[in-house]
């Protein structure tokens, strides 16, 4: 069952209500803004019944490639290390003492690859969702309300005044319009995303610009696809 997501602690939501034309336009260009930027620094908080995971790193939205350091929360450190992923493949580099930030140049060896699972893994769902938040063209603003988009309220996030909006469905998780919320700035910049995932009571939380963006370099065996 997906979680009901609410706006941040400093907000007082008064919605949901229909989007204004300006809000619809900003929601329509948010993924395109990520693509225009080339890449964004991200922190991905992955829920889990035995403890969550936090991935701190960067996503290249043109080459569709993510890279970061992984740390467990409330669990052992067996999942700690480095991770790099595409829309189809995950590479992990286990480390007993993982750094807070992934090194700019990925290690040349010690990686283990596998296919990214389409279902049954909150980690893989989180990776796919984060990677899907960039597009080489804007969405159709006129169609957004039909796909579940609405305005929820206002918030202030890391010094930015934002609008909180629901939907459209996360491209990596169909049928999620009601459980996706976007924190969007006045120019369409995406600052935070919450997405409900199956079997978890808490949402995936993706924060942008949490640290300096570092260009993503492929590890051996990964071929980015545009």
Short mmCIF file of C-alpha atoms in Angstrom, two decimals:
data_model
loop_
_atom_site.label_atom_id
_atom_site.label_comp_id
_atom_site.label_asym_id
_atom_site.label_seq_id
_atom_site.Cartn_x
_atom_site.Cartn_y
_atom_site.Cartn_z
CA UNK A 1 0.00 0.00 0.00
CA UNK A 2 1.42 3.37 -0.94
CA UNK A 3 1.85 6.09 1.63
CA UNK A 4 -0.18 9.28 1.75
CA UNK A 5 2.40 11.98 1.27
CA UNK A 6 2.20 15.40 2.83
CA UNK A 7 4.07 18.61 2.18
CA UNK A 8 7.07 19.61 4.29
CA UNK A 9 6.99 20.61 7.94
CA UNK A 10 6.82 24.34 7.23
CA UNK A 11 3.83 24.16 4.90
CA UNK A 12 0.10 24.25 5.45
CA UNK A 13 -1.45 22.51 2.45
CA UNK A 14 -4.82 23.84 1.33
CA UNK A 15 -5.29 21.53 -1.66
CA UNK A 16 -5.51 19.47 -3.61
CA UNK A 17 -7.03 21.73 -6.21
CA UNK A 18 -6.78 22.24 -9.95
CA UNK A 19 -3.49 23.55 -11.33
CA UNK A 20 -3.27 27.08 -12.65
CA UNK A 21 -1.82 27.42 -16.15
CA UNK A 22 1.48 28.64 -14.65
CA UNK A 23 1.68 25.68 -12.26
CA UNK A 24 0.86 23.24 -15.07
CA UNK A 25 3.59 24.75 -17.23
CA UNK A 26 6.16 24.48 -14.43
CA UNK A 27 5.19 20.88 -13.74
CA UNK A 28 5.45 20.15 -17.47
CA UNK A 29 9.03 21.40 -17.76
CA UNK A 30 10.51 20.06 -14.50
CA UNK A 31 12.01 16.89 -16.04
CA UNK A 32 13.21 18.88 -19.03
CA UNK A 33 14.97 21.31 -16.65
CA UNK A 34 16.94 18.38 -15.21
CA UNK A 35 17.89 17.31 -18.73
CA UNK A 36 18.90 20.87 -19.63
CA UNK A 37 21.14 21.01 -16.55
CA UNK A 38 22.91 17.86 -17.76
CA UNK A 39 23.02 16.41 -14.26
CA UNK A 40 21.98 17.07 -10.67
CA UNK A 41 23.40 16.20 -7.27
CA UNK A 42 20.98 13.95 -5.39
CA UNK A 43 20.30 12.29 -2.05
CA UNK A 44 17.97 9.31 -2.34
CA UNK A 45 16.37 7.94 0.83
CA UNK A 46 15.19 4.39 0.28
CA UNK A 47 12.68 2.95 2.78
CA UNK A 48 12.99 -0.56 4.16
CA UNK A 49 11.35 -2.63 6.89
CA UNK A 50 14.74 -3.65 8.31
CA UNK A 51 16.22 -0.18 7.90
CA UNK A 52 16.64 2.17 5.00
CA UNK A 53 19.42 3.16 2.65
CA UNK A 54 20.75 6.60 1.77
CA UNK A 55 22.45 7.17 -1.59
CA UNK A 56 24.45 10.37 -1.95
CA UNK A 57 25.69 11.14 -5.43
CA UNK A 58 24.89 12.48 -8.89
CA UNK A 59 22.70 11.62 -11.87
CA UNK A 60 23.61 12.40 -15.46
CA UNK A 61 20.23 12.97 -17.09
CA UNK A 62 21.58 13.01 -20.63
CA UNK A 63 23.46 9.71 -20.45
CA UNK A 64 20.92 8.22 -18.00
CA UNK A 65 23.59 7.23 -15.51
CA UNK A 66 23.61 7.49 -11.71
CA UNK A 67 26.51 7.12 -9.27
CA UNK A 68 26.88 7.50 -5.54
CA UNK A 69 27.84 6.23 -2.09
CA UNK A 70 25.43 3.98 -0.19
CA UNK A 71 24.98 3.89 3.58
CA UNK A 72 22.54 1.81 5.61
CA UNK A 73 20.36 3.36 8.30
CA UNK A 74 19.15 1.24 11.20
CA UNK A 75 20.75 -1.89 9.79
CA UNK A 76 24.18 -3.47 9.40
CA UNK A 77 26.71 -2.13 6.95
CA UNK A 78 26.49 -5.04 4.49
CA UNK A 79 24.94 -2.76 1.86
CA UNK A 80 27.48 0.04 2.29
CA UNK A 81 29.75 0.97 -0.60
CA UNK A 82 29.47 2.55 -4.02
CA UNK A 83 26.74 2.12 -6.61
CA UNK A 84 26.36 3.01 -10.28
CA UNK A 85 23.28 2.30 -12.34
CA UNK A 86 21.51 2.67 -15.67
CA UNK A 87 17.88 1.97 -16.55
CA UNK A 88 18.72 -1.74 -16.91
CA UNK A 89 21.86 -2.47 -14.86
CA UNK A 90 23.14 -1.98 -11.31
CA UNK A 91 26.82 -2.17 -10.36
CA UNK A 92 27.81 -2.27 -6.68
CA UNK A 93 31.21 -1.93 -5.03
CA UNK A 94 31.00 -3.15 -1.40
CA UNK A 95 33.13 -1.23 1.12
CA UNK A 96 33.54 -1.83 4.84
CA UNK A 97 34.09 1.89 5.40
CA UNK A 98 32.20 3.66 2.63
CA UNK A 99 33.02 7.36 2.13
CA UNK A 100 30.41 10.04 2.72
CA UNK A 101 30.72 11.05 -0.93
CA UNK A 102 31.56 8.83 -3.88
CA UNK A 103 35.02 9.49 -5.36
CA UNK A 104 34.98 11.44 -8.64
CA UNK A 105 36.78 8.57 -10.38
CA UNK A 106 35.12 5.19 -9.72
CA UNK A 107 37.50 2.39 -8.66
CA UNK A 108 38.80 0.37 -11.59
CA UNK A 109 37.91 -3.00 -10.04
CA UNK A 110 35.82 -4.62 -7.33
CA UNK A 111 32.44 -4.04 -9.01
CA UNK A 112 29.66 -6.62 -9.17
CA UNK A 113 26.96 -6.21 -11.82
CA UNK A 114 23.38 -7.39 -12.03
CA UNK A 115 20.17 -6.52 -13.84
CA UNK A 116 18.01 -3.79 -12.33
CA UNK A 117 14.88 -5.50 -10.99
CA UNK A 118 11.59 -4.18 -12.33
CA UNK A 119 9.71 -5.16 -9.16
CA UNK A 120 10.21 -6.54 -5.67
CA UNK A 121 13.06 -4.24 -4.64
CA UNK A 122 12.57 -0.84 -3.03
CA UNK A 123 16.21 -0.03 -3.85
CA UNK A 124 15.85 -0.79 -7.55
CA UNK A 125 12.50 1.01 -7.72
CA UNK A 126 14.14 4.05 -6.12
CA UNK A 127 17.04 3.99 -8.58
CA UNK A 128 14.70 3.71 -11.56
CA UNK A 129 12.46 6.52 -10.30
CA UNK A 130 15.41 8.85 -9.70
CA UNK A 131 16.77 8.15 -13.18
CA UNK A 132 13.38 8.81 -14.79
CA UNK A 133 13.21 12.40 -13.50
CA UNK A 134 14.86 13.82 -16.60
CA UNK A 135 13.48 14.08 -20.14
CA UNK A 136 14.71 15.57 -23.41
CA UNK A 137 11.36 17.28 -23.97
CA UNK A 138 8.68 18.90 -21.78
CA UNK A 139 5.44 17.12 -20.94
CA UNK A 140 2.15 18.34 -22.39
CA UNK A 141 0.83 20.80 -19.80
CA UNK A 142 -2.74 20.47 -21.03
CA UNK A 143 -2.77 16.71 -20.38
CA UNK A 144 -1.35 16.82 -16.86
CA UNK A 145 -4.69 17.27 -15.01
CA UNK A 146 -6.05 14.23 -16.86
CA UNK A 147 -3.10 12.22 -15.54
CA UNK A 148 -3.71 13.02 -11.88
CA UNK A 149 -1.78 16.27 -11.50
CA UNK A 150 -3.00 18.80 -8.91
CA UNK A 151 -1.73 21.58 -6.63
CA UNK A 152 -1.36 20.65 -2.94
CA UNK A 153 0.18 23.65 -1.20
CA UNK A 154 3.17 25.89 -0.72
CA UNK A 155 6.39 25.12 1.15
CA UNK A 156 9.85 26.50 1.77
CA UNK A 157 12.69 24.06 1.13
CA UNK A 158 16.37 24.89 1.67
CA UNK A 159 15.71 28.57 1.14
CA UNK A 160 13.53 28.06 -1.94
CA UNK A 161 9.85 28.99 -2.07
CA UNK A 162 8.14 26.08 -3.81
CA UNK A 163 4.76 24.71 -4.81
CA UNK A 164 3.92 21.11 -3.92
CA UNK A 165 2.10 19.27 -6.69
CA UNK A 166 0.87 15.73 -7.21
CA UNK A 167 1.35 13.63 -10.30
CA UNK A 168 1.69 12.88 -13.09
CA UNK A 169 2.59 9.24 -12.52
CA UNK A 170 6.29 8.53 -12.01
CA UNK A 171 7.49 7.17 -15.35
CA UNK A 172 9.27 4.28 -13.66
CA UNK A 173 6.19 3.35 -11.61
CA UNK A 174 2.94 3.44 -13.55
CA UNK A 175 -0.31 4.22 -11.73
CA UNK A 176 1.38 6.30 -9.04
CA UNK A 177 -0.11 9.75 -9.74
CA UNK A 178 -1.78 9.94 -6.32
CA UNK A 179 1.37 8.90 -4.46
CA UNK A 180 3.89 11.17 -6.20
CA UNK A 181 4.58 14.70 -4.98
CA UNK A 182 6.96 17.23 -6.45
CA UNK A 183 8.45 20.30 -4.78
CA UNK A 184 8.80 22.74 -7.71
CA UNK A 185 10.36 26.22 -7.79
CA UNK A 186 9.08 29.31 -9.59
CA UNK A 187 11.14 28.49 -12.70
CA UNK A 188 10.19 24.79 -12.86
CA UNK A 189 13.27 23.54 -10.99
CA UNK A 190 12.67 20.27 -9.13
CA UNK A 191 13.93 20.35 -5.53
CA UNK A 192 12.36 17.29 -3.91
CA UNK A 193 10.23 14.29 -4.89
CA UNK A 194 8.28 11.79 -2.77
CA UNK A 195 7.08 8.54 -4.35
CA UNK A 196 5.14 5.75 -2.67
CA UNK A 197 6.48 2.26 -3.40
CA UNK A 198 4.70 -1.05 -3.10
CA UNK A 199 5.04 -2.87 0.26
CA UNK A 200 6.68 0.09 2.03
CA UNK A 201 4.82 2.35 4.45
CA UNK A 202 7.18 5.26 3.82
CA UNK A 203 7.89 6.94 0.47
CA UNK A 204 11.12 7.19 -1.46
CA UNK A 205 12.45 10.73 -0.89
CA UNK A 206 14.74 12.31 -3.50
CA UNK A 207 16.43 15.62 -2.66
CA UNK A 208 18.30 17.66 -5.25
CA UNK A 209 21.35 19.93 -4.90
CA UNK A 210 22.23 18.40 -1.52
CA UNK A 211 25.93 18.74 -2.40
CA UNK A 212 28.02 19.83 -5.37
CA UNK A 213 27.30 18.01 -8.60
CA UNK A 214 30.20 15.84 -9.74
CA UNK A 215 30.09 14.61 -13.37
CA UNK A 216 29.34 10.89 -13.51
CA UNK A 217 32.01 8.65 -15.02
CA UNK A 218 31.11 5.12 -16.17
CA UNK A 219 32.68 2.23 -14.29
CA UNK A 220 34.20 -0.61 -16.35
CA UNK A 221 31.39 -2.62 -17.91
CA UNK A 222 28.79 0.13 -18.00
CA UNK A 223 27.90 1.70 -21.34
CA UNK A 224 25.65 4.76 -20.98
CA UNK A 225 22.75 5.01 -23.43
CA UNK A 226 21.14 8.29 -24.37
#
